[in-house]
Short mmCIF file of C-alpha atoms and ligand atoms in Angstrom, two decimals:
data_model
loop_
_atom_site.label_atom_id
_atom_site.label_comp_id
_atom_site.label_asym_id
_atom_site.label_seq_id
_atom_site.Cartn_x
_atom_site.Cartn_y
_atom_site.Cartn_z
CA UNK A 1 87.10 -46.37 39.78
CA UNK A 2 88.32 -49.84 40.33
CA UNK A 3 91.16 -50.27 42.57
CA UNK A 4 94.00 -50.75 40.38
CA UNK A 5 95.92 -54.02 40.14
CA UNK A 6 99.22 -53.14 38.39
CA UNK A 7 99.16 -50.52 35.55
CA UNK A 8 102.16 -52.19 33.23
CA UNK A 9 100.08 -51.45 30.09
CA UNK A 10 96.95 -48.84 29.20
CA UNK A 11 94.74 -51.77 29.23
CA UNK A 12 95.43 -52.33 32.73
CA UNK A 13 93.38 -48.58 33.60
CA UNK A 14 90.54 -50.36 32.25
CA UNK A 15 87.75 -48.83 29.73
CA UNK A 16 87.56 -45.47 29.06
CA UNK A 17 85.08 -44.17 32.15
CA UNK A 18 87.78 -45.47 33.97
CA UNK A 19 90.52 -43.04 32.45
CA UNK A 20 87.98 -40.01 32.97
CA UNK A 21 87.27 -41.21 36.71
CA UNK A 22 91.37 -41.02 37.27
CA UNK A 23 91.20 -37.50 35.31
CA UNK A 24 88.46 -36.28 37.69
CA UNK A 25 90.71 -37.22 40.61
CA UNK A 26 93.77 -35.51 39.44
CA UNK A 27 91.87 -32.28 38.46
CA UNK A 28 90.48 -32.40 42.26
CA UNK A 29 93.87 -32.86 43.44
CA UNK A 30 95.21 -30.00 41.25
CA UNK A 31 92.20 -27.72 42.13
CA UNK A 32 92.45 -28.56 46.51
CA UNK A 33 96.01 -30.15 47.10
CA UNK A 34 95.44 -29.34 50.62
CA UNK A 35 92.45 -31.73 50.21
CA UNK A 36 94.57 -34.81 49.68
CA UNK A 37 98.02 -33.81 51.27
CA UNK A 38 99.28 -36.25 53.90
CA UNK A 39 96.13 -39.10 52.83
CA UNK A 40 98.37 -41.85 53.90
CA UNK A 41 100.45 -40.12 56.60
CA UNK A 42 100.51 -42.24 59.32
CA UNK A 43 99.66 -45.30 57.82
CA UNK A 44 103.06 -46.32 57.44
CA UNK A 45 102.90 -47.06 53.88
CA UNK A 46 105.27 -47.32 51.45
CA UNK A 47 106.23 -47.29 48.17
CA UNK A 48 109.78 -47.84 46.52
CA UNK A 49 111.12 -46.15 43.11
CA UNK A 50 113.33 -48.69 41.27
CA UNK A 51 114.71 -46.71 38.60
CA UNK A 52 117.25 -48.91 36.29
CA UNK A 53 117.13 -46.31 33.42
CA UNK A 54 118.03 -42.60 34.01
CA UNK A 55 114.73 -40.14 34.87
CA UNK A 56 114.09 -37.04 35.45
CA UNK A 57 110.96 -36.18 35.46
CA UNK A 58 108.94 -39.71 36.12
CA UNK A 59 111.29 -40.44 38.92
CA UNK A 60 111.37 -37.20 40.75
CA UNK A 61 107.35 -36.88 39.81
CA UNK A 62 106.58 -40.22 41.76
CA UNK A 63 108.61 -39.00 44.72
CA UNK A 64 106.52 -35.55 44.76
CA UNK A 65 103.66 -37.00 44.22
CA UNK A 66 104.21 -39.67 47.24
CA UNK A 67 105.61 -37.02 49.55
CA UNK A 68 102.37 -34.62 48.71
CA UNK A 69 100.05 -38.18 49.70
CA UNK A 70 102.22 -38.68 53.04
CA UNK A 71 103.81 -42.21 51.71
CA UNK A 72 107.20 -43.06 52.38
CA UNK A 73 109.51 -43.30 49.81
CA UNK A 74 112.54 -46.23 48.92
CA UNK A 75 114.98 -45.24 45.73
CA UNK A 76 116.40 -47.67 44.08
CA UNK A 77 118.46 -46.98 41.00
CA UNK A 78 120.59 -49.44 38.87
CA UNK A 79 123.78 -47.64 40.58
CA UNK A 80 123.28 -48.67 43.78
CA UNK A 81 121.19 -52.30 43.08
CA UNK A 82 122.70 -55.90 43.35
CA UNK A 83 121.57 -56.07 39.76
CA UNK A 84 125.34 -54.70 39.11
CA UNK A 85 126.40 -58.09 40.78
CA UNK A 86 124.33 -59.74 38.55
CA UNK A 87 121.03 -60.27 40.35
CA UNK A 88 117.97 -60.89 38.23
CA UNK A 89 114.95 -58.13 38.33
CA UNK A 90 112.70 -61.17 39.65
CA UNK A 91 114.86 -61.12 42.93
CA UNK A 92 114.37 -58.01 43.43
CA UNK A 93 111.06 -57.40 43.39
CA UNK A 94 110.67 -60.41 45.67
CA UNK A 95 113.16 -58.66 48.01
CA UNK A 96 111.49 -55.30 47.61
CA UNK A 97 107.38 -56.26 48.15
CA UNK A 98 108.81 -57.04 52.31
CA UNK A 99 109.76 -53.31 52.32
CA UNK A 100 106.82 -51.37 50.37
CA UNK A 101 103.12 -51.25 49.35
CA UNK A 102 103.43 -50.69 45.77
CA UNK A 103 106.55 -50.36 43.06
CA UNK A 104 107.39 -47.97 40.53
CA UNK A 105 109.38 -49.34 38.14
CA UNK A 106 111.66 -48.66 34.91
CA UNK A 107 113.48 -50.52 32.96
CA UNK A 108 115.35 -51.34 29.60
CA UNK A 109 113.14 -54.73 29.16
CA UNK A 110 110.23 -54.27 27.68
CA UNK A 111 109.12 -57.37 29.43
CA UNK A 112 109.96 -55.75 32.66
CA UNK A 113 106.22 -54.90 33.51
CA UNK A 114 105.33 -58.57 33.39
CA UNK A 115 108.35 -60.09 34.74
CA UNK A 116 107.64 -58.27 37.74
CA UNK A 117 104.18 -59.03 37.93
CA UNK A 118 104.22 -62.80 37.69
CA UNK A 119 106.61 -62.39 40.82
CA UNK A 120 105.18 -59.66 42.66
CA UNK A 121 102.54 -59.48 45.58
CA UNK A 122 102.17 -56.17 45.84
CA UNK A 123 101.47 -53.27 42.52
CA UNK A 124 103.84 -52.88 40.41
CA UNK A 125 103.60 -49.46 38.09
CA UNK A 126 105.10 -49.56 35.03
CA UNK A 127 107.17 -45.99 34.61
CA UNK A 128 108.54 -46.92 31.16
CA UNK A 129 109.69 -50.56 29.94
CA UNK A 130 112.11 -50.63 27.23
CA UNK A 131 110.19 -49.80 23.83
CA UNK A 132 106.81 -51.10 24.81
CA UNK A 133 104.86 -48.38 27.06
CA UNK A 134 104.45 -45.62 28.98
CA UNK A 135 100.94 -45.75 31.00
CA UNK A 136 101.31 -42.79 33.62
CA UNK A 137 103.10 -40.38 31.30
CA UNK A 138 100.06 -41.30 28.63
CA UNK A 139 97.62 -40.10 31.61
CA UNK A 140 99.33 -37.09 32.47
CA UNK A 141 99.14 -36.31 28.81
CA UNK A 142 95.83 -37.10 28.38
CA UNK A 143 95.09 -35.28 31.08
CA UNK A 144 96.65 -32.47 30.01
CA UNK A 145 94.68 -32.82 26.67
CA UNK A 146 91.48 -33.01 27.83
CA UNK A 147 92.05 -29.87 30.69
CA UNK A 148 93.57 -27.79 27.62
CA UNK A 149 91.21 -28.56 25.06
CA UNK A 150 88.30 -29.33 27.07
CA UNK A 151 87.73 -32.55 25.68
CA UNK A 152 89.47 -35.66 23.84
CA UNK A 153 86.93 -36.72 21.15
CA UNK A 154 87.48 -35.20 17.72
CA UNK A 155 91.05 -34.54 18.43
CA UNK A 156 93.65 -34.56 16.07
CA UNK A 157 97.07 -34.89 16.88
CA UNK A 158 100.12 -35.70 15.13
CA UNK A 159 102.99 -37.26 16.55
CA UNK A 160 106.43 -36.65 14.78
CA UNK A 161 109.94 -38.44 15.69
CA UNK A 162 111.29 -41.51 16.49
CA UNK A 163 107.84 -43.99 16.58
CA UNK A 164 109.33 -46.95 17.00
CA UNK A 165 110.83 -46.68 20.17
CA UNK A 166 108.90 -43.90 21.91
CA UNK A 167 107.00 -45.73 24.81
CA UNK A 168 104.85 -42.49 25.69
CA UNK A 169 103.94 -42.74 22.23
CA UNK A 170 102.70 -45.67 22.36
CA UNK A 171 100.72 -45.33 25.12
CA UNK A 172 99.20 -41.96 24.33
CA UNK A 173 97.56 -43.59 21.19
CA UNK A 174 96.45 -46.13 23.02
CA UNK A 175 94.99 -44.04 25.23
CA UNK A 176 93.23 -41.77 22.51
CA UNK A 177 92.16 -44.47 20.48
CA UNK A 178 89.97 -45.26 23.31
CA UNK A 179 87.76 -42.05 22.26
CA UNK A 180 85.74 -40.93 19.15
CA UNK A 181 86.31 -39.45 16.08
CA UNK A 182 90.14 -39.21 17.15
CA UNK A 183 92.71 -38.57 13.89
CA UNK A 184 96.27 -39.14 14.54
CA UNK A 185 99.24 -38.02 12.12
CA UNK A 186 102.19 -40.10 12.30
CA UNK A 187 105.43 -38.42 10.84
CA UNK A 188 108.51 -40.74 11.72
CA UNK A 189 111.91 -40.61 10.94
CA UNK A 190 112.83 -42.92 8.22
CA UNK A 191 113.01 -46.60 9.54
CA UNK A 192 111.52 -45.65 12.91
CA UNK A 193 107.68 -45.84 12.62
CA UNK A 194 105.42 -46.51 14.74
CA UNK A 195 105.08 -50.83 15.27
CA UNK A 196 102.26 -52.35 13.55
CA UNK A 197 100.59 -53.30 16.18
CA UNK A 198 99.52 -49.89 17.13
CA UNK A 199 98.00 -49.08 14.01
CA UNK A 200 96.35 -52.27 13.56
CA UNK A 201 94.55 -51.09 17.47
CA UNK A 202 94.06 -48.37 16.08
CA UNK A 203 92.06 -49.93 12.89
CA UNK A 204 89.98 -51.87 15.02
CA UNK A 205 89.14 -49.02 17.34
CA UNK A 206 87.74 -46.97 14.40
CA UNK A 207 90.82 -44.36 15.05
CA UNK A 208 91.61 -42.50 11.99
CA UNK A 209 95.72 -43.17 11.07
CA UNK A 210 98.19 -41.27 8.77
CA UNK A 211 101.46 -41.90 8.11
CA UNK A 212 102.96 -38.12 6.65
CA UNK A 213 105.81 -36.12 6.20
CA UNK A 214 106.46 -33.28 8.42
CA UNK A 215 105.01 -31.09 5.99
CA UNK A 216 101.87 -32.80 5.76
CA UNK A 217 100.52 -32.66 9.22
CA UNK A 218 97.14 -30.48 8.74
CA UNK A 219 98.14 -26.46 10.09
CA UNK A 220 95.37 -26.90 12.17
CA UNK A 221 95.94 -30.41 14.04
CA UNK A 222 95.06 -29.78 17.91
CA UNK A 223 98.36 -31.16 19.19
CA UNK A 224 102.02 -32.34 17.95
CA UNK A 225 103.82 -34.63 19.97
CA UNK A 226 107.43 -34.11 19.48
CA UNK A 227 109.66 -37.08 20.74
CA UNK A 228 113.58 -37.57 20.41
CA UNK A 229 115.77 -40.19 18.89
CA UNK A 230 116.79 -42.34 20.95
CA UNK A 231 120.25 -42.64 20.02
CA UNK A 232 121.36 -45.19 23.00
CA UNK A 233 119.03 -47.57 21.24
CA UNK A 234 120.10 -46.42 17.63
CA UNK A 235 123.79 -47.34 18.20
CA UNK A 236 125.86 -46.19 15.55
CA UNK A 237 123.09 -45.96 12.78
CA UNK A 238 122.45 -43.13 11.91
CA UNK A 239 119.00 -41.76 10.89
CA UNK A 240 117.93 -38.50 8.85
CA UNK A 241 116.40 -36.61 11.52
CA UNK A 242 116.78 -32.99 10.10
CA UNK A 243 113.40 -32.33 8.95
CA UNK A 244 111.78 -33.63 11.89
CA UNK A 245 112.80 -30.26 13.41
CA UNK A 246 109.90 -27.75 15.52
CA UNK A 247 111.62 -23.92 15.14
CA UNK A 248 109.46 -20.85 15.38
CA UNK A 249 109.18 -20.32 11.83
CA UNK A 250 107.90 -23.94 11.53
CA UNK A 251 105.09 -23.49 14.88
CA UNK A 252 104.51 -20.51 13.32
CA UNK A 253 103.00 -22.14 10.05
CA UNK A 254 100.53 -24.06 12.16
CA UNK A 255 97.33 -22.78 14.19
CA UNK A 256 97.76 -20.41 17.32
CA UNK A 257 95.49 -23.64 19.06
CA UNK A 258 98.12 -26.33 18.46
CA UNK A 259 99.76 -27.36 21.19
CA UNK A 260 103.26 -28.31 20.95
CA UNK A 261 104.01 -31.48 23.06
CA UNK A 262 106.72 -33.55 24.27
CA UNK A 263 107.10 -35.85 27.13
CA UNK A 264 111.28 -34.81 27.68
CA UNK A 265 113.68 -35.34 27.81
CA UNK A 266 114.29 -32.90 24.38
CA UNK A 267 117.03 -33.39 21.89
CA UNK A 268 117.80 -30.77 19.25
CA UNK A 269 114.00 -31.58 18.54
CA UNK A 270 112.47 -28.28 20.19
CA UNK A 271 115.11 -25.32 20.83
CA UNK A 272 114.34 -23.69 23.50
CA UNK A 273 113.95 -20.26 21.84
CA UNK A 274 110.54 -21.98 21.29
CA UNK A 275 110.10 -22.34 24.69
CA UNK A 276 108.95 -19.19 25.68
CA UNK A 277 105.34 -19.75 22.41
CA UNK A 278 102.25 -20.17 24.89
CA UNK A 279 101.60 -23.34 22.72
CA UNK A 280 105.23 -24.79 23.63
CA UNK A 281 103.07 -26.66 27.17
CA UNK A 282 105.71 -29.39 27.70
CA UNK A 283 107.23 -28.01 30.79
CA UNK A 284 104.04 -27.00 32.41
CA UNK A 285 102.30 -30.82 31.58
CA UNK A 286 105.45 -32.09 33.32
CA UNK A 287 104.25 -29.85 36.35
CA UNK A 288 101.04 -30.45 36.11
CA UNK A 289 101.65 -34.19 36.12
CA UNK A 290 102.42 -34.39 39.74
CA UNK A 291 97.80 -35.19 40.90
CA UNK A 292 98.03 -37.42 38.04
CA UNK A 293 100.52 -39.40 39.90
CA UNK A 294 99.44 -38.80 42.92
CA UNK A 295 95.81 -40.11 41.36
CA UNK A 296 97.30 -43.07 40.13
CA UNK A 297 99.45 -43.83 43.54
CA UNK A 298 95.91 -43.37 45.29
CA UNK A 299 93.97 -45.49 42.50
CA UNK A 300 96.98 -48.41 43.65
CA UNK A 301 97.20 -48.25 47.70
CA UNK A 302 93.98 -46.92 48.29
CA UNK A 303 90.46 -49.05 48.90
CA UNK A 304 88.20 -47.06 48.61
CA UNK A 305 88.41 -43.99 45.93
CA UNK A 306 86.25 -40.70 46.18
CA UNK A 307 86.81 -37.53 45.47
C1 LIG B 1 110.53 -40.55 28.21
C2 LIG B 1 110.84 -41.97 28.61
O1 LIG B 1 111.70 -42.23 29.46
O2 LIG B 1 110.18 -42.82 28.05
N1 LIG B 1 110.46 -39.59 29.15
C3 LIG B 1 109.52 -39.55 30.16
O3 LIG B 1 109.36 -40.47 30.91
N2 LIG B 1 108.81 -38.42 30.34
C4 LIG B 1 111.04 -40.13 26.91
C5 LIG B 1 112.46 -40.39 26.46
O4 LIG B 1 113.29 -40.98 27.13
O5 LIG B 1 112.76 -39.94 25.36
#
C-alpha cells in the first residue's frame, strides 16, 4: 500500500487492491493488537483532532486508535478554537501542521477537505465534510462487510434515509462501486435522494442502481444501511420520514443474513428494542472500527507499511 497523501475523498485510497491492502492491515490489527500497540511510541509524533461538528464515535475512535499506535494526541473542537473569533479554517491548519504529523478533521464545509489541503504540509484526514464524504467511516464499513460476509463482490445492499446529505453514504457507494457485480437499493425520503453524481459513478462503474420504496428492497438484500435525517440541515422543512422506519416486525420480513447497518448517530430510525437482533451490527462495526483507524493513521505517518 502506498503511503497515503491525504484521504479527503475515496479516490484518495487509491484503486481497489489498495482498499483490500488497508483491510488486510486492520484485520491484523484486530486479530494481534499487541502486534501494533505503541508503533510510534517514542517517536514523538503527533496527530491533532479538530472536530468543528459534534462526534462521537469518529472523534473518540481516532483518539483510541492513536493512543493504541503510541501517537500523541491534540483536540481541537469548535468550542475552544479561535474560529469563534472569527479565524478562517486555512489559519488554522497553518497554525496546527507546527504542532502535529497528520490532522483529522470535520467540518460543516464540504469544501473543508480541500481547503485544508491546498494549505496544509502535513495529512489532512477527512472525518466528515459537510454533505460531501465520509472516507474512514466508508472503510470501517467496508471492512465490516467484507469480514461479515466474507467478501464484497455480488453484494447487495440497500441504503434507506436521508441520501442527500448522508456523507457515509456517499462514500460507502463509492467504495462498493469499486467491486463487481455490486446492486445497491436506494430508498430515500422524499426530496432527499441520493445526488446525481453518485449514480452517474455508479453508471460508469457498471454498479447496478435502484431507486425503491421501503417496501421494495429485495427480503434477501445482504445489508441495509439505515441513516437519519439530518434535521440541523433540514431547518424547519419538514420531510415524511415515517415509513422509512426499521422495527422488528419490519427486520423480521427480510432474510436472517441481512445485516442491519447504520453509521450513528440513530434517530427514531432503529429503536433500540431492535438492538438486541444478531443482524442489528451497528454498535459492534463502531467497535470494530478502532484497526481500521488505526490502519489508516499508520497508512498516513508511516513509511514503510507491512503487516
Ligand atoms: C455520521 C456523520 O457524522 O457523518 N456519523 C459518523 O461519523 N459515524 C452520521 C450522522 O451524523 O448522521
Amino acid at each position: 500500500m502506498e503511503k497515503l497523501k491525504h484521504l479527503i475523498k475515496m479516490e484518495d485510497m487509491g484503486k481497489r487492491d489498495d482498499i483490500e491492502a488497508l483491510f488486510e492491515l486492520s484485520k491484523a490489527i484486530k486479530e494481534n493488537p499487541e502486534k501494533f500497540r505503541n508503533q510510534f511510541a517514542g517517536t514523538g509524533k503527533r496527530i491533532a483532532t479538530l472536530f468543528y461538528e459534534p462526534s462521537t464515535r469518529t472523534r473518540s475512535g481516532f483518539h483510541a486508535a492513536a493512543h493504541e499506535l503510541g501517537l500523541g494526541v491534540i483536540d481541537e473542537t469548535a468550542e475552544s478554537s479561535s474560529c469563534l473569533k472569527g479565524e478562517s479554517l486555512e489559519d488554522t491548519i497553518r497554525t496546527f501542521e507546527g504542532y502535529c504529523d497528520g490532522i483529522v478533521l470535520r467540518h460543516e464545509d464540504t469544501k473543508a477537505g480541500n481547503r485544508a489541503t491546498a494549505v496544509a504540509s502535513v495529512p489532512i484526514i477527512s472525518a466528515g465534510c459537510g454533505k460531501g464524504e465520509h472516507p474512514p467511516q466508508a472503510l470501517l464499513e467496508g471492512f465490516a462487510l467484507n469480514e461479515k460476509k466474507g467478501k464484497i463482490d455480488g453484494l447487495g445492499v440497500a441504503f434507506e434515509g436521508d441520501l442527500k446529505n448522508s456523507r457515509t453514504a456517499h462514500s460507502l457507494i463509492k467504495l462498493l462501486s469499486l467491486y463487481k457485480d455490486i446492486t445497491i437499493h436506494c430508498s430515500s425520503v422524499p426530496g432527499l435522494e441520493l445526488p446525481k453524481e453518485y449514480v452517474k459513478l455508479m453508471e460508469e462503474r457498471g454498479t447496478s442502481f435502484s431507486q425503491c420504496s421501503p417496501q421494495d428492497i429485495p427480503r434477501d438484500v445482504d445489508a441495509i444501511y439505515m441513516t437519519r435525517v439530518k434535521q440541523e440541515l433540514l431547518k424547519n422543512k419538514k420531510h415524511d420520514t415515517q415509513r422509512y422506519f426499521m422495527d422488528q416486525k419490519r427486520l423480521d420480513t427480510f432474510s436472517k443474513d441481512t445485516l442491519l447497518m447504520h453509521p450513528l448517530p440513530r434517530n427514531a430510525e432503529i429503536p433500540s428494542s431492535v438492538d438486541k437482533d444478531p443482524r442489528a451490527v451497528y454498535f459492534k462495526v463502531a467497535r470494530d472500527g478502532v484497526p481500521t483507524k488505526q490502519a489508516i493513521l499508520m497508512a498516513t505517518l508511516q513509511d514503510e507499511l507491512s503487516l
